[in-house]
XYZ file of C-alpha atoms in Angstrom:
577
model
C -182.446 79.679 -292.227
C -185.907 79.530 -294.045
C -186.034 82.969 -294.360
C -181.989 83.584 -295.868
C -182.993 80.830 -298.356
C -186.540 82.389 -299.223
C -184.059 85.819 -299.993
C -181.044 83.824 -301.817
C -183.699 82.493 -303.690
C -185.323 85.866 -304.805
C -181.399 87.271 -305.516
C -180.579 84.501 -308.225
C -184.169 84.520 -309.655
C -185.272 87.845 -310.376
C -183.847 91.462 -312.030
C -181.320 93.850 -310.198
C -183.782 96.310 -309.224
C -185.756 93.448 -306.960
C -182.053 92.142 -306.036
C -181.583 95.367 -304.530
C -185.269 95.739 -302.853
C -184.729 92.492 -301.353
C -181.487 93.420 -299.586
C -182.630 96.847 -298.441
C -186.050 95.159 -296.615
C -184.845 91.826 -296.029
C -187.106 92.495 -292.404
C -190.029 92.414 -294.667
C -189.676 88.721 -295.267
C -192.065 86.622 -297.392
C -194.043 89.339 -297.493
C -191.687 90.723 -299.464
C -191.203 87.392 -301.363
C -194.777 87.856 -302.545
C -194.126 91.507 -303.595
C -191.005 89.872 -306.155
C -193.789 87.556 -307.562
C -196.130 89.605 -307.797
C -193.972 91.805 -310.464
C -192.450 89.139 -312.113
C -196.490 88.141 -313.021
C -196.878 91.433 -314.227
C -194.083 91.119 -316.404
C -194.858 87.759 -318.033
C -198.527 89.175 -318.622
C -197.047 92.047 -320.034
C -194.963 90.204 -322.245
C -197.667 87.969 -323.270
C -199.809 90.871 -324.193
C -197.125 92.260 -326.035
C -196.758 89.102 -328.037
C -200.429 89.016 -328.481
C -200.383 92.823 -330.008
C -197.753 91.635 -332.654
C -199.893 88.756 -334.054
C -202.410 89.655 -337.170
C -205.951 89.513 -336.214
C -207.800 87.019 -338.196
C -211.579 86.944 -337.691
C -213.720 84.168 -338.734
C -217.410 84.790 -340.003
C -218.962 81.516 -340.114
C -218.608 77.565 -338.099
C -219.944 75.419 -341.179
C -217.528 73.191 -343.265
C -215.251 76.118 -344.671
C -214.882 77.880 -341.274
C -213.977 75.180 -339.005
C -212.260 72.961 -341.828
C -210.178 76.652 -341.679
C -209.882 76.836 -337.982
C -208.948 73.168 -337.418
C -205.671 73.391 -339.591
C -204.525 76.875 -338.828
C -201.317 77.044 -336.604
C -202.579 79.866 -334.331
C -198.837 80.612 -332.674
C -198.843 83.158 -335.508
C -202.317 84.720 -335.505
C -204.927 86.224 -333.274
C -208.098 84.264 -334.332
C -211.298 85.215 -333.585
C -214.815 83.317 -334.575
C -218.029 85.004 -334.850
C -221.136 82.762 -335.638
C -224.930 82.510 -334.508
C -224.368 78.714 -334.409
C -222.152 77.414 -331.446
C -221.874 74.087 -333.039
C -220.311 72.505 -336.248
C -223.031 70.476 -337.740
C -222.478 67.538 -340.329
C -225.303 69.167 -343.015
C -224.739 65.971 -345.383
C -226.781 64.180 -342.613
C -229.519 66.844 -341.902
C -232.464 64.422 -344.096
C -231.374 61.472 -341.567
C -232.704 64.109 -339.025
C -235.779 65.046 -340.332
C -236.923 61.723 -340.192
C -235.016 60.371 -336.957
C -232.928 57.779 -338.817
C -230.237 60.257 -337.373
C -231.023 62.580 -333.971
C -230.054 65.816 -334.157
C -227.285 66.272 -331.069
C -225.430 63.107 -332.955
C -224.723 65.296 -336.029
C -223.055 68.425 -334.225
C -220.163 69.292 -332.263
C -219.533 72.364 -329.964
C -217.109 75.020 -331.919
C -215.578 75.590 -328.253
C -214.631 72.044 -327.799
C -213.413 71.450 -331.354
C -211.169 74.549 -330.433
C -210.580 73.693 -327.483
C -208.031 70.967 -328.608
C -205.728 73.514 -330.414
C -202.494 74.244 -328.716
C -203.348 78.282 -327.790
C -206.106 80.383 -327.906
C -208.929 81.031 -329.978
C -212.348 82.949 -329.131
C -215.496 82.523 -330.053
C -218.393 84.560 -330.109
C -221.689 83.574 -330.774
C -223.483 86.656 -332.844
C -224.625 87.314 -336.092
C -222.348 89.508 -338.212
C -224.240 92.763 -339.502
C -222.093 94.149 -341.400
C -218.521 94.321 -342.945
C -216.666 97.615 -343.437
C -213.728 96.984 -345.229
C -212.358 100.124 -345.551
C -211.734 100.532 -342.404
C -210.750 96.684 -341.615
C -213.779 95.905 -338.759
C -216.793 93.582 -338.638
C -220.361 94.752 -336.680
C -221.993 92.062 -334.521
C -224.870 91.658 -332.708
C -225.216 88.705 -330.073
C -228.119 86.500 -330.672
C -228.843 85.795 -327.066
C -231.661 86.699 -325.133
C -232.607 90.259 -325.408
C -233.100 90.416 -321.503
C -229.573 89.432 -320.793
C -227.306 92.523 -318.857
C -225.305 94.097 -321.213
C -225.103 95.344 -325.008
C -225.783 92.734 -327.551
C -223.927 94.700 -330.408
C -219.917 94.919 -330.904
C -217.501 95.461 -333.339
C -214.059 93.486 -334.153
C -210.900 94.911 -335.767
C -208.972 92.336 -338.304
C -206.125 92.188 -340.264
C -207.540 89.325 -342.123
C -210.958 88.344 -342.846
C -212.290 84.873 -343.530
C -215.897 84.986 -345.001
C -217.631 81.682 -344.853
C -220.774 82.288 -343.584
C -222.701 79.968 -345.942
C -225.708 80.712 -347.858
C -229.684 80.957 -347.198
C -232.354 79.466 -349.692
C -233.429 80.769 -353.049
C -236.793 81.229 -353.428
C -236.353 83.502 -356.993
C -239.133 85.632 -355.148
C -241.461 82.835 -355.374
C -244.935 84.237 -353.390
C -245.594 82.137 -350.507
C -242.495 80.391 -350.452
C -241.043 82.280 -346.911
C -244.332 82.157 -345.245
C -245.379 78.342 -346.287
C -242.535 76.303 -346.718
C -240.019 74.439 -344.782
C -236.044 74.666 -345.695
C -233.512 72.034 -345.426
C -230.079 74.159 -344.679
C -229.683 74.122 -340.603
C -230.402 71.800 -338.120
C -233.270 73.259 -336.666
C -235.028 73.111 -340.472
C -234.823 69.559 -340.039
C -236.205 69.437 -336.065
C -239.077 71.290 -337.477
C -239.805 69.433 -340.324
C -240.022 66.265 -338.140
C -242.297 67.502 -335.840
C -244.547 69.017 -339.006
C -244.390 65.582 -340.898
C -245.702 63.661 -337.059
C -248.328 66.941 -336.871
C -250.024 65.400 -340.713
C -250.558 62.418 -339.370
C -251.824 63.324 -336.332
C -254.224 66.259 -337.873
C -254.907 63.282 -340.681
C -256.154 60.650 -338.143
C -258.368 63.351 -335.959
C -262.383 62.247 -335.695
C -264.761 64.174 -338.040
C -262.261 64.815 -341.519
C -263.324 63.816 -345.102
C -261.439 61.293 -346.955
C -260.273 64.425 -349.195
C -259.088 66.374 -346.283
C -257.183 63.221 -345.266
C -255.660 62.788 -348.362
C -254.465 66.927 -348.292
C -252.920 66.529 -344.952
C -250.785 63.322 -345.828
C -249.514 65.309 -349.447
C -245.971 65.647 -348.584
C -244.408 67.906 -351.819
C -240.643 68.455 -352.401
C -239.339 71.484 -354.684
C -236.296 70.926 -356.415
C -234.929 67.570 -357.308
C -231.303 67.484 -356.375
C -229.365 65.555 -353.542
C -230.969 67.155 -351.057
C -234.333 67.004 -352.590
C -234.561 63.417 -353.650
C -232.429 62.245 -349.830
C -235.861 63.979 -348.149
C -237.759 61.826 -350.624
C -236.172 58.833 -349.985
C -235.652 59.190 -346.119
C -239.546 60.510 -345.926
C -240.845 57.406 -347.849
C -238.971 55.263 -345.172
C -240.455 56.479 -342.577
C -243.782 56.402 -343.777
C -243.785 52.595 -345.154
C -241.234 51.557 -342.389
C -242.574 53.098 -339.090
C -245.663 55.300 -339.509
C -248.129 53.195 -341.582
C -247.955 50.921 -338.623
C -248.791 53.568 -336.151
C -251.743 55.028 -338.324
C -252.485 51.976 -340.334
C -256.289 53.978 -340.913
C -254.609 56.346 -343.521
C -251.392 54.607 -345.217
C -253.051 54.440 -348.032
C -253.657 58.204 -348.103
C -250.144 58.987 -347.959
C -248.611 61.338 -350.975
C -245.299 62.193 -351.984
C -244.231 64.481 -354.736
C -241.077 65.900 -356.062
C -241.373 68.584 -358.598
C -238.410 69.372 -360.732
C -238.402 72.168 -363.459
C -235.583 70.341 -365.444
C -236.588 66.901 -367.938
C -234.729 64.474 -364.954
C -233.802 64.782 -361.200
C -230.152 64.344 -360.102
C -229.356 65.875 -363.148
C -225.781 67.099 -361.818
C -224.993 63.286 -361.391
C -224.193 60.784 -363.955
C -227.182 60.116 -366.492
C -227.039 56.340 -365.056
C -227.943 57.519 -361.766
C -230.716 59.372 -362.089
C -232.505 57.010 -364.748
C -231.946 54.639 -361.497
C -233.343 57.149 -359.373
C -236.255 57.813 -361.526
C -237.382 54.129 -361.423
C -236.700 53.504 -357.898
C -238.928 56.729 -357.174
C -241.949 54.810 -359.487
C -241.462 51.773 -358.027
C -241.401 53.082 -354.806
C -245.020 55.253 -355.884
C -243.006 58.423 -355.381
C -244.580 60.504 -357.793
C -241.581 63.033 -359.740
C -243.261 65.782 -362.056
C -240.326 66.935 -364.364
C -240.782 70.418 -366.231
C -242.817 71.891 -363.904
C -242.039 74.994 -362.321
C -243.576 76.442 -359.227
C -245.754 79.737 -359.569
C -246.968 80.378 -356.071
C -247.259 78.677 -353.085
C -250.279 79.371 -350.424
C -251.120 77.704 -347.203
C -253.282 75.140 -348.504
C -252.252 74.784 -352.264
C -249.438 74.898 -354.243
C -249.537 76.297 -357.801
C -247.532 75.283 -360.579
C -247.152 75.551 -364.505
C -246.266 73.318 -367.197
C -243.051 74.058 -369.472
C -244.075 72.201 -372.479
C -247.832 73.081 -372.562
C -248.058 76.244 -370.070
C -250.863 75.092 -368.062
C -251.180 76.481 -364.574
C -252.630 74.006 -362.533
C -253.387 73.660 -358.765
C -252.438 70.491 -356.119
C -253.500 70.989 -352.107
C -250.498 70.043 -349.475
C -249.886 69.333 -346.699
C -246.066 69.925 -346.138
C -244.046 71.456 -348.947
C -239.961 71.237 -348.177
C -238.401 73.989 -351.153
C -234.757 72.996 -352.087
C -233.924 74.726 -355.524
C -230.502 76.053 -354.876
C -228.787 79.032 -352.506
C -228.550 82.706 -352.430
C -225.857 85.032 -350.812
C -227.253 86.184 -347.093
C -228.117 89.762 -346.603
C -224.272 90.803 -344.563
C -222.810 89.220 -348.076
C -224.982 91.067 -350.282
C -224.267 94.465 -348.556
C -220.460 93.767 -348.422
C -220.860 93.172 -352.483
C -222.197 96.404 -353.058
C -219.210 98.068 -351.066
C -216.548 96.563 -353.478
C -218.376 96.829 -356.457
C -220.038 93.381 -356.725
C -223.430 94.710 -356.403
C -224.833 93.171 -360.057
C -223.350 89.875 -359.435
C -225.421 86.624 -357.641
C -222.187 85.717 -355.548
C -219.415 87.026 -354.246
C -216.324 86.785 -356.958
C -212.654 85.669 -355.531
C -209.509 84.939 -357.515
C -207.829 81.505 -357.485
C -206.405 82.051 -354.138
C -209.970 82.930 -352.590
C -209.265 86.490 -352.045
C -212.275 88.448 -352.484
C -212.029 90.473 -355.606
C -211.385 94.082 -355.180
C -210.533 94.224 -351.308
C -207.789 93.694 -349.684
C -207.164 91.094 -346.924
C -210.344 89.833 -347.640
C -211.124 85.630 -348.257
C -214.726 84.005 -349.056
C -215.221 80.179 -348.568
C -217.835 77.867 -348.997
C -221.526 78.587 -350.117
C -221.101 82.184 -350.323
C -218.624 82.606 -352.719
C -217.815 81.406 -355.900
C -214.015 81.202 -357.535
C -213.913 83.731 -360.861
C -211.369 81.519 -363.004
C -209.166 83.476 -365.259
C -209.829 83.183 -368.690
C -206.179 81.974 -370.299
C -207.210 83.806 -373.519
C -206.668 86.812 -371.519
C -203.606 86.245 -371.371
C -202.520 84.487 -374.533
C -199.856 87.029 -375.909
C -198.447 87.770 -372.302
C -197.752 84.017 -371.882
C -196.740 83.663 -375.837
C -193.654 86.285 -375.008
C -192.962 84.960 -371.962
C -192.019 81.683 -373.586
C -190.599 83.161 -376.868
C -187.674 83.848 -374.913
C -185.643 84.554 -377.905
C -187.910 87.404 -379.473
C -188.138 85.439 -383.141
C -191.751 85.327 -383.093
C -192.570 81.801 -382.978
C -192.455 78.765 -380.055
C -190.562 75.925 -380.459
C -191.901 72.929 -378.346
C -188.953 73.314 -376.458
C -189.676 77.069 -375.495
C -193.463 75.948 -374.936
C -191.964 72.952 -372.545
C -190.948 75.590 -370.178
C -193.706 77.092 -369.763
C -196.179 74.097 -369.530
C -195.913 73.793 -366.020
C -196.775 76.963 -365.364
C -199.793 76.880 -367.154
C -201.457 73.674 -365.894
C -201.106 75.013 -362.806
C -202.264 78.787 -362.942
C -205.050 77.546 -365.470
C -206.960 74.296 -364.407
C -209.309 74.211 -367.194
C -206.649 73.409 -369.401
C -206.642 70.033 -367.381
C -210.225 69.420 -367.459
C -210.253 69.975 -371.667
C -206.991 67.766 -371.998
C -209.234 64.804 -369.839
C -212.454 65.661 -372.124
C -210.886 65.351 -375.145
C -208.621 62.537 -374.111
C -205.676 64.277 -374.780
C -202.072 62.781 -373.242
C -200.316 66.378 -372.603
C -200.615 69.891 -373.296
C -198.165 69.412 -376.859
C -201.238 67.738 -378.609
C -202.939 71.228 -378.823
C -200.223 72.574 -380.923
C -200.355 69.701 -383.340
C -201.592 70.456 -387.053
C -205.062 70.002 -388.427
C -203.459 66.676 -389.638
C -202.508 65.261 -386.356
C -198.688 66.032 -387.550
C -196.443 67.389 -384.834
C -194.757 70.860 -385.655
C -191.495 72.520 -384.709
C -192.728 75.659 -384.483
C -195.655 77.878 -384.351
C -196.591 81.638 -384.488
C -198.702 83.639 -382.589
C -202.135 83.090 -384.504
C -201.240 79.371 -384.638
C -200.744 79.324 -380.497
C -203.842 81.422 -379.879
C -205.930 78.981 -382.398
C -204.894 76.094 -380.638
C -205.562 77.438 -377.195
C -208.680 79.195 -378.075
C -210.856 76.353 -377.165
C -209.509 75.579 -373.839
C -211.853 77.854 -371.539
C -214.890 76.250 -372.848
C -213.938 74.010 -370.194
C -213.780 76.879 -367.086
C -216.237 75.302 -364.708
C -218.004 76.681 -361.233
C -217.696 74.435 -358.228
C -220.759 73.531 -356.448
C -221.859 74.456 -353.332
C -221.147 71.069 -351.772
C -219.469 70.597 -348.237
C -216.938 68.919 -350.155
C -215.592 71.851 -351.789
C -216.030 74.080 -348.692
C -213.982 71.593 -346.648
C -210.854 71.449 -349.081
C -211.069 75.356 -349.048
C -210.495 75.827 -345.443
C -208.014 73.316 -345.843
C -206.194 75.184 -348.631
C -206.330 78.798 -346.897
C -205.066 77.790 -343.285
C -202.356 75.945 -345.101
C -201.433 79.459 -347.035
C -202.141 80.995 -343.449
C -199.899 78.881 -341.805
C -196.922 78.876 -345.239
C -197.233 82.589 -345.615
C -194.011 83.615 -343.902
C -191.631 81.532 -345.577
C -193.271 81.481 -348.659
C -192.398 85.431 -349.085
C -189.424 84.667 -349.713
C -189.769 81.657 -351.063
C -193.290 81.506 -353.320
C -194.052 78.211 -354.226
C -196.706 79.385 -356.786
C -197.053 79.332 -360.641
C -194.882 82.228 -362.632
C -196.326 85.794 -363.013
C -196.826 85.468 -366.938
C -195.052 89.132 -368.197
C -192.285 89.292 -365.386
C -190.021 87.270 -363.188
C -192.192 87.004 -360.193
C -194.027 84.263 -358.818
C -197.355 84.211 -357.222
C -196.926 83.505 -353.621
C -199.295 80.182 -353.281
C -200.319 77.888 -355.296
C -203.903 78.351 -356.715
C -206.641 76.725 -354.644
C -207.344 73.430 -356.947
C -210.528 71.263 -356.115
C -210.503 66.882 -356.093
C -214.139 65.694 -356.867
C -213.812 62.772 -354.573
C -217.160 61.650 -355.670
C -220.762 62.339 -354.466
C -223.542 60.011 -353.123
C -227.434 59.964 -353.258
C -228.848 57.757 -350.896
C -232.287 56.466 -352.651
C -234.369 54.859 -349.852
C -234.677 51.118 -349.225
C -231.213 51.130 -348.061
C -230.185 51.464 -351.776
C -227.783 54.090 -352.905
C -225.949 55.527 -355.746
C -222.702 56.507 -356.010
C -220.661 58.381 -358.954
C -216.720 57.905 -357.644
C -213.692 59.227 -359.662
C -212.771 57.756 -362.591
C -216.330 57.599 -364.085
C -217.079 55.122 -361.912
C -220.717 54.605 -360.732
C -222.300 52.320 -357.692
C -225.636 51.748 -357.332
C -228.137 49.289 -355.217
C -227.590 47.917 -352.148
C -223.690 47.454 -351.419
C -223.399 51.612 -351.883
C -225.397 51.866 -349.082
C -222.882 50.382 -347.029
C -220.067 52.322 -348.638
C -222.313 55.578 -347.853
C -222.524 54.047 -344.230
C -218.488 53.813 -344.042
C -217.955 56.611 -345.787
C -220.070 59.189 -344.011
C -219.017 57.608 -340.625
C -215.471 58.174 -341.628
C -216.086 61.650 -341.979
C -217.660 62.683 -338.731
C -215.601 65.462 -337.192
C -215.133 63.362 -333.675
C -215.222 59.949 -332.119
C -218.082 61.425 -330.112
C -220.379 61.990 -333.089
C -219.190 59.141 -335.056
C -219.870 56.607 -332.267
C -223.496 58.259 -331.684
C -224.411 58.524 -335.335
C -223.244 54.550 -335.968
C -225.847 53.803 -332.782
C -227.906 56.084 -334.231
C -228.202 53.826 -337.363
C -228.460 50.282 -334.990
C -231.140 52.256 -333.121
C -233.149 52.440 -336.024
C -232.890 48.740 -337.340
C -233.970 47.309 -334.130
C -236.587 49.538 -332.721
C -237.288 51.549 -335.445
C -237.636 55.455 -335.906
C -239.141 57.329 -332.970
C -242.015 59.191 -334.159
C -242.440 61.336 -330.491
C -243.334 65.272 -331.172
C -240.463 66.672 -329.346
């Protein structure tokens, strides 16, 4: 009976040609039953492999805020996604000055890329390498694994893509500073800050050693920052901590050797904040006998001295260090630089995309984050296409009817008309057309249009290179990834000025959501939307809630908030690991 069953079984469940097989061998019994499986696996792989050929390939250069924030959204039933980066983690950067001075360890600020995708309903892979190069024209990416050179097997490879998501970050600028590669410590990865902690203990420890001059002391403990920005004035802050909080009381025979110095070539540090906020900073930083040297600019730097001139008089002057951190701004990386010069990008500092983050001049191409920058469209350039587009009745003029329609349109293909309206407190787009009088008209021409719109690109501004703005990008392009089917036949974007058409997507349009600067002392400043600014004591806490809000998982979030008790009761651990 077992057996009849195993073959009435095999009749209802699989193709004729096995129906048949079964009935012309039934001696061969579950033998045979296994032989019907066996094939039906074959199919179903088959069919998945089929399935898999018909998605597009999307590779992935990069794991930092645009490339996972890109990865984490993207509905993958679609797509074929592969991830190349030499990092197998995502790490929360915004935290990396906690690190350098264990207010924050490192493991509590990252999160393995294969975990993070391993939560997505299908399949994604990851490969840890370094991407070497990017031939476009023939649609393939050139890696080379980053693992140990004794390892069996070839460390290069190469992946085919249909589309290509660039967001591989950016290094340090030095501006071909001398010294500055071989002498100086960076602040852009987690193992910058690792090493900068264990440099900072190594000072004191070389400071305190039997036999040194009070000068040589004094060199040792001079702890210089270049560049003061966010990150910059954090490593200031955080350092000065450290020092007053933890250190002094571990080598209480030099704290009163101890140096630190932030050298900015501009007249005020956190200039790209709100004027209130870095007049606060600047006080806190005297009060605090953090010494800031504005309008200096950095010559050379050598292993014992760092040499720098004065904007206002010229005069080149000399200071000895012992630890000099350089944070003046990014660069593109070397596989972005080459890839420039294939697409005719070669004289520009970073790589150029449209609104919707394609990479100018190539096809199938998207940049995110740090390594790209969004070329805005100028709406002077197209100032008569858009005048006869809303003419609609050919007479030469725009009534505000006829410039109604078309307002929609335009605040959303051109942003900067936004951000003048706001900075010239301006209610709606109509007010430009107004006369010199303030007197609404009926009507204007061409000249009158263009003169009223001529000012608006003043107002065309570059985002920073924040995490902020990478994160909403990968957020933006896996939402086009995952709309783009439907939206072919149904665009949802502004109107192609000079035809009927419609741009497929919306543009990508970035929400400043504010930015903080934590100051030391467990003060902080804070410059919010709607010109509102925070500063002292009770923006510390917001920073608190706000960056552990933030954290990618429950994981790092719970370690980084222990992280922070850690440090109020037992202090910072000053161990040279």
């Amino acid at each position: 009976m077992r057996v009849f069953s195993l073959i009435n079984r095999v009749i209802h469940d699989h193709s004729t040609p096995y129906k048949l097989l079964s009935l012309f061998c039934v001696s061969g019994g579950a033998s045979l039953v296994a032989f019907s499986e066996s094939q039906t696996e074959s199919e179903r792989h088959s069919v998945e492999l089929s399935q898999k050929k018909s998605k597009k390939k999307v590779v992935v250069l990069g794991t930092g805020w645009a490339g996972t924030s890109f990865i984490k959204d993207l509905d993958i039933s679609s797509y074929d996604v592969q991830v190349v980066s030499p990092c197998n983690y995502f790490a929360f950067t915004p935290l990396l000055p906690s690190v350098t001075c264990g207010t924050v360890e490192a493991r509590s600020i990252v999160e393995p890329i294969r975990k993070m995708i391993k939560k997505k309903s299908g399949e994604i892979n990851f490969w840890e390498a370094d991407c070497l190069k990017i031939d476009a024209a023939n649609k393939r990416v050139f890696c080379r694994s980053n693992l140990d050179a004794n390892a069996v097997g070839s460390n290069e490879f190469s992946l085919e893509y249909d589309y290509l998501v660039i967001a591989v970050g950016a290094q340090v600028n030095t501006f071909n500073t001398p010294g500055v590669l071989e002498y100086c410590h960076f602040l852009k990865e987690v193992e910058d800050a690792q090493r900068i902690r264990r440099t900072v203990i190594d000072c004191f420890e070389k400071a305190v050693l039997p036999g040194l001059s009070e000068a040589e002391r004094q060199t040792n403990l001079h702890f210089i920052i270049v560049g003061g920005g966010p990150t910059g004035v954090e490593f200031a802050a955080e350092l000065h901590d450290f020092v007053q909080e933890d250190l002094v009381k571990l080598y209480p025979s030099v704290k009163d050797l101890v140096k630190i110095t932030v050298i900015q070539s501009g007249d005020h540090i956190l200039n790209t904040f709100d004027e209130r906020i870095s007049s606060f900073a600047e006080q806190k930083f005297q009060r605090d006998g953090i010494e800031v040297l504005t309008g200096s600019r950095v010559v050379n730097v050598s292993d014992k001295f760092i040499n720098m001139k004065m904007k206002s008089t010229g005069d080149v002057f000399s200071v000895p260090h012992g630890m000099v951190l350089w944070s003046t701004g990014v660069g593109s990386r070397p596989v972005v630089k080459d890839f420039m010069e294939q697409i005719g990008q070669g004289n520009r500092h970073v790589l150029a995309t449209d609104e919707w983050l394609r990479v100018k001049g190539c096809q199938d191409v998207y940049a995110l984050g740090d390594c790209a920058t969004i070329d805005q469209r100028k709406i002077m350039e197209d100032i008569l296409t858009i005048f006869k587009a809303a003419d609609k009745d050919n007479s030469g003029t725009l009534t505000m009817d006829e410039f109604e329609d078309v307002i929609e349109d335009i605040l959303v293909r051109y942003p900067q008309v936004e951000h003048y309206l706001t900075s010239k407190h301006l209610p709606d787009v109509t007010y430009l057309l107004k006369d010199a009088q303030g007197n609404e008209r009926e009507e204007v021409n061409y000249e009158e249009f263009k003169s009223a719109i001529c000012r608006v690109d003043s107002q065309t501004k570059c985002l920073p290179a924040t995490a902020q703005v990478a994160a909403q990008q990968g957020a933006y392009l896996s939402r086009c990834f995952n709309i783009r089917e439907q939206s072919e036949t149904n665009p949802e974007g502004p109107r192609i000025f000079g035809g009927s058409a419609r741009h497929q997507f919306r543009p990508f349009r970035y929400k400043h959501l504010g930015q903080f600067a934590p100051l030391g002392g467990d003060q902080a400043a804070a410059e919010l939307p709607g010109d509102w600014v925070s500063m002292g004591h009770s923006t510390q806490w917001l920073w608190y809630s706000v960056y552990a809000s933030k954290q990618v998982s429950w994981r790092t979030r719970f370690l980084v908030v222990s992280d922070w008790g850690r440090r109020y009761i037992f202090g910072r651990d000053s161990s040279r690991i």
